[in-house]
Coordinates of C-alpha atoms in Angstrom, one line a residue:
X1 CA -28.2 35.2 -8.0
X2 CA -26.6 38.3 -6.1
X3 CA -24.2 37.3 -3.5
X4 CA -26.3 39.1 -0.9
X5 CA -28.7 36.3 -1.7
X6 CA -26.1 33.5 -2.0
X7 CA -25.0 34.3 2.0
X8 CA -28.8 34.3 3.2
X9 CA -29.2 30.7 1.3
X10 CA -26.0 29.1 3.2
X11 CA -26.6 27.3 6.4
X12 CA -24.9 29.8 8.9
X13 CA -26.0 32.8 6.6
X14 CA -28.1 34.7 9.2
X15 CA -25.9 36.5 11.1
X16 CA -24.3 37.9 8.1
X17 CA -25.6 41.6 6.2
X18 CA -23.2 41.6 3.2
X19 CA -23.3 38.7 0.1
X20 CA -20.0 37.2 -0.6
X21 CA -17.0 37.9 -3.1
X22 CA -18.7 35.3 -5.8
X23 CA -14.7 34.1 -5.6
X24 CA -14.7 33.5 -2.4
X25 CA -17.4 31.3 -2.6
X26 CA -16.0 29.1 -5.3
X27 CA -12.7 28.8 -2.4
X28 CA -14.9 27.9 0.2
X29 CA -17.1 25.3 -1.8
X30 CA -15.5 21.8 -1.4
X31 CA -18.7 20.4 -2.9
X32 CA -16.4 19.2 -6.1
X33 CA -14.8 17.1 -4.2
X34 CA -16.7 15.8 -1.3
X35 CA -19.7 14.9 -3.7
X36 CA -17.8 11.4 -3.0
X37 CA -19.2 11.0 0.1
X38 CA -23.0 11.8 -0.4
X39 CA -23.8 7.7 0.5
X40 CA -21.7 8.5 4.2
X41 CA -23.0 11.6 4.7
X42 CA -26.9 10.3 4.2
X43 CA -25.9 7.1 6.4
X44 CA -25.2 9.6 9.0
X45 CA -27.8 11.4 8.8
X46 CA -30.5 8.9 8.8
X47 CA -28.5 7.3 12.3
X48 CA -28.6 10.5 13.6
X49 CA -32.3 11.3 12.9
X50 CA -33.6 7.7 14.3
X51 CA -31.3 8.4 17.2
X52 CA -33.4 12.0 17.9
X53 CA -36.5 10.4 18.0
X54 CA -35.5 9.1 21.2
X55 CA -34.5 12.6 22.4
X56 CA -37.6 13.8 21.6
X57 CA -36.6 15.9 19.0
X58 CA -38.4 14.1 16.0
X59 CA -41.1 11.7 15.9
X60 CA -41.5 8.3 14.7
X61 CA -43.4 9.7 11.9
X62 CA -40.9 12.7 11.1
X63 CA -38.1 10.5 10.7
X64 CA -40.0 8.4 8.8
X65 CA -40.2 11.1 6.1
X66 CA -36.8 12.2 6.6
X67 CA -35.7 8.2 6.0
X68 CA -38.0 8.6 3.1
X69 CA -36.0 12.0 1.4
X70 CA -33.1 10.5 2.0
X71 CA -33.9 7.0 0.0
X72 CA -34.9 9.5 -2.8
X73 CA -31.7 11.8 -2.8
X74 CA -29.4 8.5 -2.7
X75 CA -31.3 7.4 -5.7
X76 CA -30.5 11.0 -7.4
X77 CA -27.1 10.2 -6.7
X78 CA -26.8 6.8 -8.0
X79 CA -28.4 7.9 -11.0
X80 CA -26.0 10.9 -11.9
X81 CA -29.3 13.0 -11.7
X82 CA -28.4 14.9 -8.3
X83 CA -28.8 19.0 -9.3
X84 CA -26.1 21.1 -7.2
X85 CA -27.0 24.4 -6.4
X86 CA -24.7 27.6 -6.4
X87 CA -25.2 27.5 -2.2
X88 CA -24.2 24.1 -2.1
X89 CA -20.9 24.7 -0.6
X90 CA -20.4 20.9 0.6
X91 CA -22.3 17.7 1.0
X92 CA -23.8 18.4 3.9
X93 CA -25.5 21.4 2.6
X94 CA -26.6 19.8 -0.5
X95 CA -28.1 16.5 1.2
X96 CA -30.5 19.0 3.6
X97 CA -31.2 21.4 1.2
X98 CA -32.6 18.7 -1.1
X99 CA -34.3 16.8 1.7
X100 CA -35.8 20.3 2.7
X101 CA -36.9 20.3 -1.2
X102 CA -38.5 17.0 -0.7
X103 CA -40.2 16.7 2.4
X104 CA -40.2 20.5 3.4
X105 CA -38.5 22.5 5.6
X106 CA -40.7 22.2 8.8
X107 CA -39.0 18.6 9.4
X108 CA -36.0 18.8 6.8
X109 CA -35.5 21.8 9.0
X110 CA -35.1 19.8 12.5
X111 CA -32.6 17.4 11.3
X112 CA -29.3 19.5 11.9
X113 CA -31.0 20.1 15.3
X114 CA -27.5 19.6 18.3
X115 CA -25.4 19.1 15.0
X116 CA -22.6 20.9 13.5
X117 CA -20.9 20.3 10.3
X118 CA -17.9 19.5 12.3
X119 CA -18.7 16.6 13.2
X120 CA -20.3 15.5 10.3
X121 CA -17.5 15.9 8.4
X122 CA -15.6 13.9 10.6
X123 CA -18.0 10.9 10.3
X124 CA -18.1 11.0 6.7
X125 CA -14.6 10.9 6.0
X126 CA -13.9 8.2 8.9
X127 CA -16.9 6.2 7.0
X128 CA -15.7 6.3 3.7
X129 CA -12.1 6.1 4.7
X130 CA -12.9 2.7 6.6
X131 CA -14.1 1.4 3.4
X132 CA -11.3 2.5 1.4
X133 CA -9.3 0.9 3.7
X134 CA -10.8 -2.6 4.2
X135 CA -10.6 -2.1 -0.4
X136 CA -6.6 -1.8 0.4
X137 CA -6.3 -4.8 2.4
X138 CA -8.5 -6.9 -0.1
X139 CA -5.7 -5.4 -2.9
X140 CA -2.8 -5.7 -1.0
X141 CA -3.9 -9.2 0.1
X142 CA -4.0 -9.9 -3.7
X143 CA -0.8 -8.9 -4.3
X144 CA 0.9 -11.1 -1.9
X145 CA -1.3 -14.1 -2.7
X146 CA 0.4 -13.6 -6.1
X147 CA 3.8 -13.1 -4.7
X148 CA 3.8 -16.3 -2.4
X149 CA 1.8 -18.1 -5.3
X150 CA 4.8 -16.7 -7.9
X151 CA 7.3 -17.9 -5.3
X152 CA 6.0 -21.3 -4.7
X153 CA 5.7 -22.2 -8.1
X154 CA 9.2 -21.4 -9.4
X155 CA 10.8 -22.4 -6.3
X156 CA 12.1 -25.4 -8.0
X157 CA 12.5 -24.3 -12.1
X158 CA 15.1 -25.7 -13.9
X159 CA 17.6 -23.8 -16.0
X160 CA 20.6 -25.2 -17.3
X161 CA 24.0 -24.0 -15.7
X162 CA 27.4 -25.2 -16.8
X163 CA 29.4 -25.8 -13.4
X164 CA 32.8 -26.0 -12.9
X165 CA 33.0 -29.7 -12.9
X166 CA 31.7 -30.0 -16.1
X167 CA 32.8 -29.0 -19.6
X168 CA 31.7 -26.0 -22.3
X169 CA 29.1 -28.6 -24.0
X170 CA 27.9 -30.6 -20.4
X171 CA 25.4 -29.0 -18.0
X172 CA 24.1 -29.4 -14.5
X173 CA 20.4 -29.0 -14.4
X174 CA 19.4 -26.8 -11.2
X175 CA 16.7 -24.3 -9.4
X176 CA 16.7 -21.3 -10.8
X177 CA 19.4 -18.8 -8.7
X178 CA 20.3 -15.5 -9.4
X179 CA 22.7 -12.9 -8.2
X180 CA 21.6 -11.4 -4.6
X181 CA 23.0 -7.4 -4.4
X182 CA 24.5 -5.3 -1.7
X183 CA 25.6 -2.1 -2.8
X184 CA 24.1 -3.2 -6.6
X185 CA 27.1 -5.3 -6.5
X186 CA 26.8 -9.3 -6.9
X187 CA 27.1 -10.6 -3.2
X188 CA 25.5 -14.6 -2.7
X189 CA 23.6 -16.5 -4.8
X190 CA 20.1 -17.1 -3.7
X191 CA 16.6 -18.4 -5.5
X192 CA 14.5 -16.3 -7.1
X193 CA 11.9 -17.2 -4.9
X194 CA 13.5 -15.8 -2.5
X195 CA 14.0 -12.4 -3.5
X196 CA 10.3 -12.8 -4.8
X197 CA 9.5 -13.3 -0.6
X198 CA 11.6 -10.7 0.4
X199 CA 9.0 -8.2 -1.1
X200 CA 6.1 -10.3 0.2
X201 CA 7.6 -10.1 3.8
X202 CA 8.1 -6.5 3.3
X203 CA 4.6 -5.6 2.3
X204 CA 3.0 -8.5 5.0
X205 CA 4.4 -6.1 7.3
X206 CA 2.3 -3.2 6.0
X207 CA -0.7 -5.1 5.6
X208 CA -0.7 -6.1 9.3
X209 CA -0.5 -2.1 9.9
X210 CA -2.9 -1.7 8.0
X211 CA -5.8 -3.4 9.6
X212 CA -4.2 -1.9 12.8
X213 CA -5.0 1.2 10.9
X214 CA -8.4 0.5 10.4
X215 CA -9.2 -0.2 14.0
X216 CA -7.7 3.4 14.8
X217 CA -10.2 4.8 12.0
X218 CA -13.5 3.0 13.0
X219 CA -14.6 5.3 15.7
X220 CA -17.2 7.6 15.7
X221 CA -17.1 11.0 16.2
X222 CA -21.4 11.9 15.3
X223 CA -22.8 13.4 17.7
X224 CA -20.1 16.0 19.2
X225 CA -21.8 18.7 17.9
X226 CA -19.4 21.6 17.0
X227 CA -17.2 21.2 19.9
X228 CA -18.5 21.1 22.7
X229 CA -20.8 18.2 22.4
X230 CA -24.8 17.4 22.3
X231 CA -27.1 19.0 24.5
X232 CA -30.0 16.4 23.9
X233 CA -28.8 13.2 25.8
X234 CA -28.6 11.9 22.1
X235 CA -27.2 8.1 22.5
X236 CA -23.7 8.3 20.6
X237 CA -23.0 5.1 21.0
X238 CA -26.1 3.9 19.2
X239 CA -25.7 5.6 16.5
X240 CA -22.2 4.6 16.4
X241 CA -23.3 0.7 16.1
X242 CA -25.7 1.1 13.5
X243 CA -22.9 2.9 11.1
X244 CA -21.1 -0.1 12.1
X245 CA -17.8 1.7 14.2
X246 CA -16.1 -0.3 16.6
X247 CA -16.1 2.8 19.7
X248 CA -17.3 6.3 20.0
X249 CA -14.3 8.9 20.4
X250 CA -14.6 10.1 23.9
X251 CA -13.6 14.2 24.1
X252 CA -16.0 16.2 22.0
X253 CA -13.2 18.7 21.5
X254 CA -10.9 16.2 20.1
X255 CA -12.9 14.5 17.9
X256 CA -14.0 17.7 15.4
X257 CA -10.4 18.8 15.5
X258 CA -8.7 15.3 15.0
X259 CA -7.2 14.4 11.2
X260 CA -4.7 11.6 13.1
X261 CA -6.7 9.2 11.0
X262 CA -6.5 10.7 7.6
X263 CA -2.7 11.7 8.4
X264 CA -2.1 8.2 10.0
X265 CA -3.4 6.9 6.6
X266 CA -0.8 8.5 4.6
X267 CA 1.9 7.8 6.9
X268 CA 0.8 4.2 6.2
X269 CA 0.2 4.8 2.3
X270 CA 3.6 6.6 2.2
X271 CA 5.2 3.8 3.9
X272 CA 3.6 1.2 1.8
X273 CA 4.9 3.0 -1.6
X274 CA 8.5 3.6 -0.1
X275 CA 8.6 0.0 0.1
X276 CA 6.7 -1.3 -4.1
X277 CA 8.5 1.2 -5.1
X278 CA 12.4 -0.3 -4.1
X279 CA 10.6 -3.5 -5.7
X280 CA 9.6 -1.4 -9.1
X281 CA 13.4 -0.3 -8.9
X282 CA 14.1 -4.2 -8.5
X283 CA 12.2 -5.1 -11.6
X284 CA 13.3 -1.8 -13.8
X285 CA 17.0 -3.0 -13.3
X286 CA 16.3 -6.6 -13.6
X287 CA 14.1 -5.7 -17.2
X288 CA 17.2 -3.8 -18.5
X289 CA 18.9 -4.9 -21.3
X290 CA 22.1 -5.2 -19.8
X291 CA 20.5 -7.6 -16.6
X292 CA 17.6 -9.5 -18.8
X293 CA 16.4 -11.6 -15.6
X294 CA 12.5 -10.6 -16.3
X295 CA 10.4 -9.5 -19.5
X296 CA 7.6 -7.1 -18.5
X297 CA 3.9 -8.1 -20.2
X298 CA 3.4 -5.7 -23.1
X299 CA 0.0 -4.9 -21.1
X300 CA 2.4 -2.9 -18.4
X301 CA 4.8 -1.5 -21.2
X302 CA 5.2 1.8 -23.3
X303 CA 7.5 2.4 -26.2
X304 CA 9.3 5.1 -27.7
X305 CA 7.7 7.8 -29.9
X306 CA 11.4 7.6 -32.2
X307 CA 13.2 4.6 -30.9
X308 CA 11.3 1.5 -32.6
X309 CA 13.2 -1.1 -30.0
X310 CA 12.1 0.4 -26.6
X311 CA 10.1 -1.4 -24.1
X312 CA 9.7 0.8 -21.4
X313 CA 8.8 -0.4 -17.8
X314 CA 6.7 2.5 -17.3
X315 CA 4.1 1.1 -14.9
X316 CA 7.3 0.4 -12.6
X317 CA 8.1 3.8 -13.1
X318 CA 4.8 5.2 -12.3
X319 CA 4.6 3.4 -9.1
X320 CA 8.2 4.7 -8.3
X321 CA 7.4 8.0 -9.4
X322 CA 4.1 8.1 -7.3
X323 CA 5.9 7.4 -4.0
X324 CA 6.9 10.6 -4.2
X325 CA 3.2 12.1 -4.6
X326 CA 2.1 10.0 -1.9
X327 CA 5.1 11.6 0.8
X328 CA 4.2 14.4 -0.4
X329 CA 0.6 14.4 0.6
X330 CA 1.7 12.9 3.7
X331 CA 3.8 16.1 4.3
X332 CA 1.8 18.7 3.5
X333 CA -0.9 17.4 5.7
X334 CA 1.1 17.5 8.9
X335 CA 2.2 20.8 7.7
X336 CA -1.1 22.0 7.8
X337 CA -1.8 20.6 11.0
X338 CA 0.8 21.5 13.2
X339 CA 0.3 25.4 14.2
X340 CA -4.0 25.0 14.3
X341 CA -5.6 26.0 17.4
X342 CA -8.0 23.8 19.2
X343 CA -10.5 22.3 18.2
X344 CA -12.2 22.8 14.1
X345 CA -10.6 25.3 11.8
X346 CA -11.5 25.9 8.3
X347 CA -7.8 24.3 7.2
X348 CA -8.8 21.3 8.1
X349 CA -11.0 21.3 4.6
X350 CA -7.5 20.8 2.9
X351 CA -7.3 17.7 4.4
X352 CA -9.9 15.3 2.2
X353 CA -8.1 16.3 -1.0
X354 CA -5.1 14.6 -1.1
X355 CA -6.8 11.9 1.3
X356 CA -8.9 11.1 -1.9
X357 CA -6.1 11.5 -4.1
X358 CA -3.8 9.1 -1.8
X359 CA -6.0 6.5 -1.8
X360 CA -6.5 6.2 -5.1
X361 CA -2.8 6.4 -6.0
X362 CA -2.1 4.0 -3.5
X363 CA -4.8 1.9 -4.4
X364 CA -4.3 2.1 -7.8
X365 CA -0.4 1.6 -7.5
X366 CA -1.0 -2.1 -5.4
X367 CA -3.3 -3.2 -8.6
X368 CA -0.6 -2.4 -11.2
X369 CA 2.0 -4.4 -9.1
X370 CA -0.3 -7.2 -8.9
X371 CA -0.7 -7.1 -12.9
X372 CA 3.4 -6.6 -13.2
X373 CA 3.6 -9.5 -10.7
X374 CA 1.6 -11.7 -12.7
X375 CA 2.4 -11.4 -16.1
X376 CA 6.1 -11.0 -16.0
X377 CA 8.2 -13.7 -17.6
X378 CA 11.5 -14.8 -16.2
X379 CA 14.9 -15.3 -17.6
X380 CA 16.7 -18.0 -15.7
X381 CA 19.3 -18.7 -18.2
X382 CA 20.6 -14.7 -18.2
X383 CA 20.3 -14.8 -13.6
X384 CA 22.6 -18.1 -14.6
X385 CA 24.8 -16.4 -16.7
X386 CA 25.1 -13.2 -14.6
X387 CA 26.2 -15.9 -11.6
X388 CA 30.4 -15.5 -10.6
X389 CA 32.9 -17.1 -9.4
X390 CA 33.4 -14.8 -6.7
X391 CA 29.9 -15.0 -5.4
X392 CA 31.1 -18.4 -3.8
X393 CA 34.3 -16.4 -1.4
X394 CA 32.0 -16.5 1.6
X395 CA 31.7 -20.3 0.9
X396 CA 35.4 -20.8 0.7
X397 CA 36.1 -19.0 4.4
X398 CA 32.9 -21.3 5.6
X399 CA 35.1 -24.5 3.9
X400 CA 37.8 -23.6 6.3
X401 CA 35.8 -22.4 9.5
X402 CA 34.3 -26.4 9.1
X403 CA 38.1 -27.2 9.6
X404 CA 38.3 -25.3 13.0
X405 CA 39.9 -22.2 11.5
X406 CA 38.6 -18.8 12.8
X407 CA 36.3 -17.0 10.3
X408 CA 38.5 -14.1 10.6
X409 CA 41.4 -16.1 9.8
X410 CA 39.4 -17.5 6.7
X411 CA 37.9 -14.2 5.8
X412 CA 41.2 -13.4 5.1
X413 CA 42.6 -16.3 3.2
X414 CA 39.2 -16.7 1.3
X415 CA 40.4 -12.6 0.1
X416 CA 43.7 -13.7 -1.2
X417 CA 42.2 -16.4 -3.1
X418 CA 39.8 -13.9 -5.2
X419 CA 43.3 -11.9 -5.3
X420 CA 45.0 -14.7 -6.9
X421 CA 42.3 -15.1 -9.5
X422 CA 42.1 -11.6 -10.5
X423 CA 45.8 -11.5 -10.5
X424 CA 46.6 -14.5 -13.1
X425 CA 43.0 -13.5 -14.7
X426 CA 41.6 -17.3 -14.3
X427 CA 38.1 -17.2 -12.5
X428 CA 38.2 -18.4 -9.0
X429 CA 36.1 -21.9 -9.6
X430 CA 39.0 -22.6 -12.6
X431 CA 42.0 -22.6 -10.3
X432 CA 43.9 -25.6 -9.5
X433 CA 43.6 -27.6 -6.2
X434 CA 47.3 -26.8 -5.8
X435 CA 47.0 -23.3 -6.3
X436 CA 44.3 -23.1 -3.4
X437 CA 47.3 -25.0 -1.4
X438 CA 49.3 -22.8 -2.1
X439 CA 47.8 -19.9 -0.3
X440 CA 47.3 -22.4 2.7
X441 CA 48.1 -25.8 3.2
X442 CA 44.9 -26.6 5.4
X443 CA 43.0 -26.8 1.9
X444 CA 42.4 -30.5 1.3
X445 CA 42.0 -31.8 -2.2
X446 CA 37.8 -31.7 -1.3
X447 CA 37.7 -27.8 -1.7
X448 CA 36.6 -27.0 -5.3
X449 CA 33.2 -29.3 -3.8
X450 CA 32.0 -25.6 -2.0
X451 CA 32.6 -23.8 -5.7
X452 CA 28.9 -24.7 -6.9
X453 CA 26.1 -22.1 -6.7
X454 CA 23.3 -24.7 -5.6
X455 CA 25.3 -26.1 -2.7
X456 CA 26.0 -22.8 -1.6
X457 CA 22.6 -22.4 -1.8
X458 CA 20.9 -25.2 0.1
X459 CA 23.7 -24.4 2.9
X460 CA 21.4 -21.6 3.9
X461 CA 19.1 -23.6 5.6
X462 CA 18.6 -21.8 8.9
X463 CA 15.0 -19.7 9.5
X464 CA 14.8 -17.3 7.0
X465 CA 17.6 -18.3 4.6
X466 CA 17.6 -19.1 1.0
X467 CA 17.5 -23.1 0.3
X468 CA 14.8 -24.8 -0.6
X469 CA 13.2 -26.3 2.7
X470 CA 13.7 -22.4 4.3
X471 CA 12.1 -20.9 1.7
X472 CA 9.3 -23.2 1.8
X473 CA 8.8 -22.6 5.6
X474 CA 8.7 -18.7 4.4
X475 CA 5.7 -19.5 2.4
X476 CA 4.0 -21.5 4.8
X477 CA 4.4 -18.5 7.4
X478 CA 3.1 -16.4 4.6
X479 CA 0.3 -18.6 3.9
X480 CA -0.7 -18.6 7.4
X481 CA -0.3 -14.9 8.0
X482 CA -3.1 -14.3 5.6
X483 CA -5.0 -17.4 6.1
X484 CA -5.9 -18.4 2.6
X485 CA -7.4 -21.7 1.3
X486 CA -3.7 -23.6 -0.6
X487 CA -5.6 -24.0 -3.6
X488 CA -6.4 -20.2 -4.2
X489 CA -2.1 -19.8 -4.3
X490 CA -2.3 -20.5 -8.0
X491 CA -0.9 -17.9 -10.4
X492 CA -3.4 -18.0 -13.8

């Protein structure tokens, strides 16, 4: 085909005299990529076809053919048996030219009739990113089902931990506690299950921006024509209910030139992968050798092509690593949009790539947590062991602020204590009652009672804290924030 004829076969090619640079058509096509929405872009067609037989512009018996092409090319694409052509340069063109194919060009050839590309595009993307989306929530959902469910069920397991009170060969059987970490160093003690709702509190968050999200997206921009809107009296709104959005975007000029919802999307997806991936970083540390508190399933594990004993977290580091993909794609969106003129501008085609991509690495990315989530194993002996001494300084200044003291005062009393320790090198929990005297005299012989990890632990009983009553309120808030059925909280 010579690209003299390749310009006369493309939609807008009859003000043009000279064929294209067969390059330049292979830039402009986006036909590779926006095949993915060949089920929107029929959906809108068919609305706005039944919505022009009221304009007068069809009849009942045109858009019956027209609803009948369309049935066919859906089936073509369902099939895998759609044929491209070299003049499809996107969907659009390639569903009319084959409905022009099928039911001929006298009526195929009314249907782009007050219509532009512009705002095609537009509805496609909204329709297809609306059901992408509404997949997200059912995935992130999922993910914090498991989470809560995770949390829940280990609230209360019971590892063996020698105390202070008892010898080398006794032990005190408790809930499983771990180290909690500021600055990666140890800080308090607190449940596991509570650092397991810390993430599920982080990603509710997201998940109630995300159907926010969705609201923003579900609004139809079909019938704005290129810019300047529809010069039929075609009934937006109609055709906006019966592809199911929630409102019709109101400024013709706007709505072909807005990608707030595609860029609002990754400033959500972005924001969602900042936060799984400081919980992959969690679990990477915690799956290290030198920390032990969690074994990774060998179903999210690689090894080493030399080193027979490596289990790498690699699907943590994937979902780390793709964070940064996502903020990128975020970026170079907004990049693209800032310096475009109103309203449609070709750029604006650079936008449904990394949409596509983005979804699918976000999507993707919530399914492997979910897997991680579930199989992982715990180690509650090694968080026990990895428990010191000097986690329990905050609990010594509280001992004294029960006496009346000023925490300040205590702050600084509980500090010389951990100096003593380090300086005779006997752990904090081993010195004598004396000794603790001996720094201040308001100690009473009571004190070495608030050197134990699980009464430190209950003792943070307030909202939000880590005992066991507050972190069961946590999961009940959870629970109710996504309004599940108890018995579908299980982890299998």
């Amino acid at each position: 085909m010579s690209a003299k004829n390749v310009a006369e076969k493309m939609l807008w090619g009859g003000r043009f005299t000279h064929g294209q640079d067969p390059l330049m058509v292979k830039y402009n096509s986006s036909l590779p990529y926006d095949r993915v929405f060949w089920s929107q872009d029929i959906r809108g067609s068919i609305a706005y076809a039944r919505a022009n037989v009221s304009t007068g512009v069809l009849t009942q018996k045109e858009f019956s053919e027209i609803e009948r092409g369309f049935k066919q090319i859906a089936e073509e694409w369902r099939m895998d048996s759609f044929v491209a052509k070299d003049t499809d340069e996107d969907i659009h063109t390639a569903n009319e030219r084959r409905l022009s194919e099928i039911i001929g060009e006298e009526i195929g050839g009314k249907l782009h009739t007050g219509r532009s590309r512009n705002d095609q595009v537009a509805t496609d993307m909204r329709l297809w990113l609306r059901d992408e989306l509404r997949t997200l929530d059912s995935y992130l959902s999922d993910l914090i089902k498991v989470t809560v469910g995770r949390a829940e069920r280990e609230i209360d397991l019971i590892v063996e931990v020698a105390s202070f009170q008892s010898s080398q060969q006794d032990a005190n059987k408790t809930a499983i506690q771990m180290p909690g970490y500021t600055h990666l160093q140890k800080a308090q003690c607190i449940r596991w299950s509570h650092f397991l709702l810390s993430h599920a509190a982080a990603w509710v968050s997201e998940l109630e921006r995300l159907r926010e999200l969705i609201k923003l997206v579900n609004r139809s921009p079909l019938g704005c024509g290129a810019l300047a809107g529809n010069s039929f009296k075609i009934d937006r709104m109609a055709m906006a209910k019966e592809l199911g959005f929630d409102d019709a975007l109101y400024n013709s000029m706007n709505a072909v030139a807005d990608r707030d919802f595609a860029m609002n999307t990754m400033q959500w997806g972005s924001s969602f992968m900042l936060k799984v991936s400081r919980w992959a970083e969690d679990l990477i540390i915690y799956s290290s050798l030198e920390f032990s508190f969690v074994r990774l399933s060998d179903a999210y594990s690689t090894g080493s092509s030399l080193m027979p004993q490596k289990k790498n977290p690699d699907s943590l580091e994937l979902i780390r690593g793709k964070a940064g993909r996502a903020f990128g794609q975020m970026a170079g969106l907004m990049m693209t949009i800032k310096g475009l003129p109103t309203t449609y501008n070709k750029d604006l085609q650079e936008s449904v790539e990394p949409l596509l991509d983005h979804i699918k690495t976000v999507g993707d990315s919530i399914q492997i947590a979910t897997g991680v989530l579930s199989t992982l194993t715990t180690n509650p002996d090694k968080m026990a062991a990895a428990l010191a001494p000097e986690m329990l300084a905050t609990e010594i200044a509280d001992y004294l602020v029960r006496k009346g003291v000023p925490f300040r005062e205590c702050h600084h009393i509980s500090g010389r204590i951990v100096a003593l320790a380090e300086k005779t090198n006997v752990p904090m929990d081993q010195l004598s009652v004396q000794q603790f005297k001996d720094v201040d005299v308001r100690f009473d012989d009571d004190v070495l009672s608030c050197l134990d990890y699980e009464h430190a632990v209950e003792l943070k009983d307030a909202l939000g804290g880590t005992s066991r009553s507050a972190v069961m309120q946590q999961i009940e808030v959870l629970k109710k924030v996504l309004k599940w059925p108890l018995d579908l909280w299980r982890i299998h």
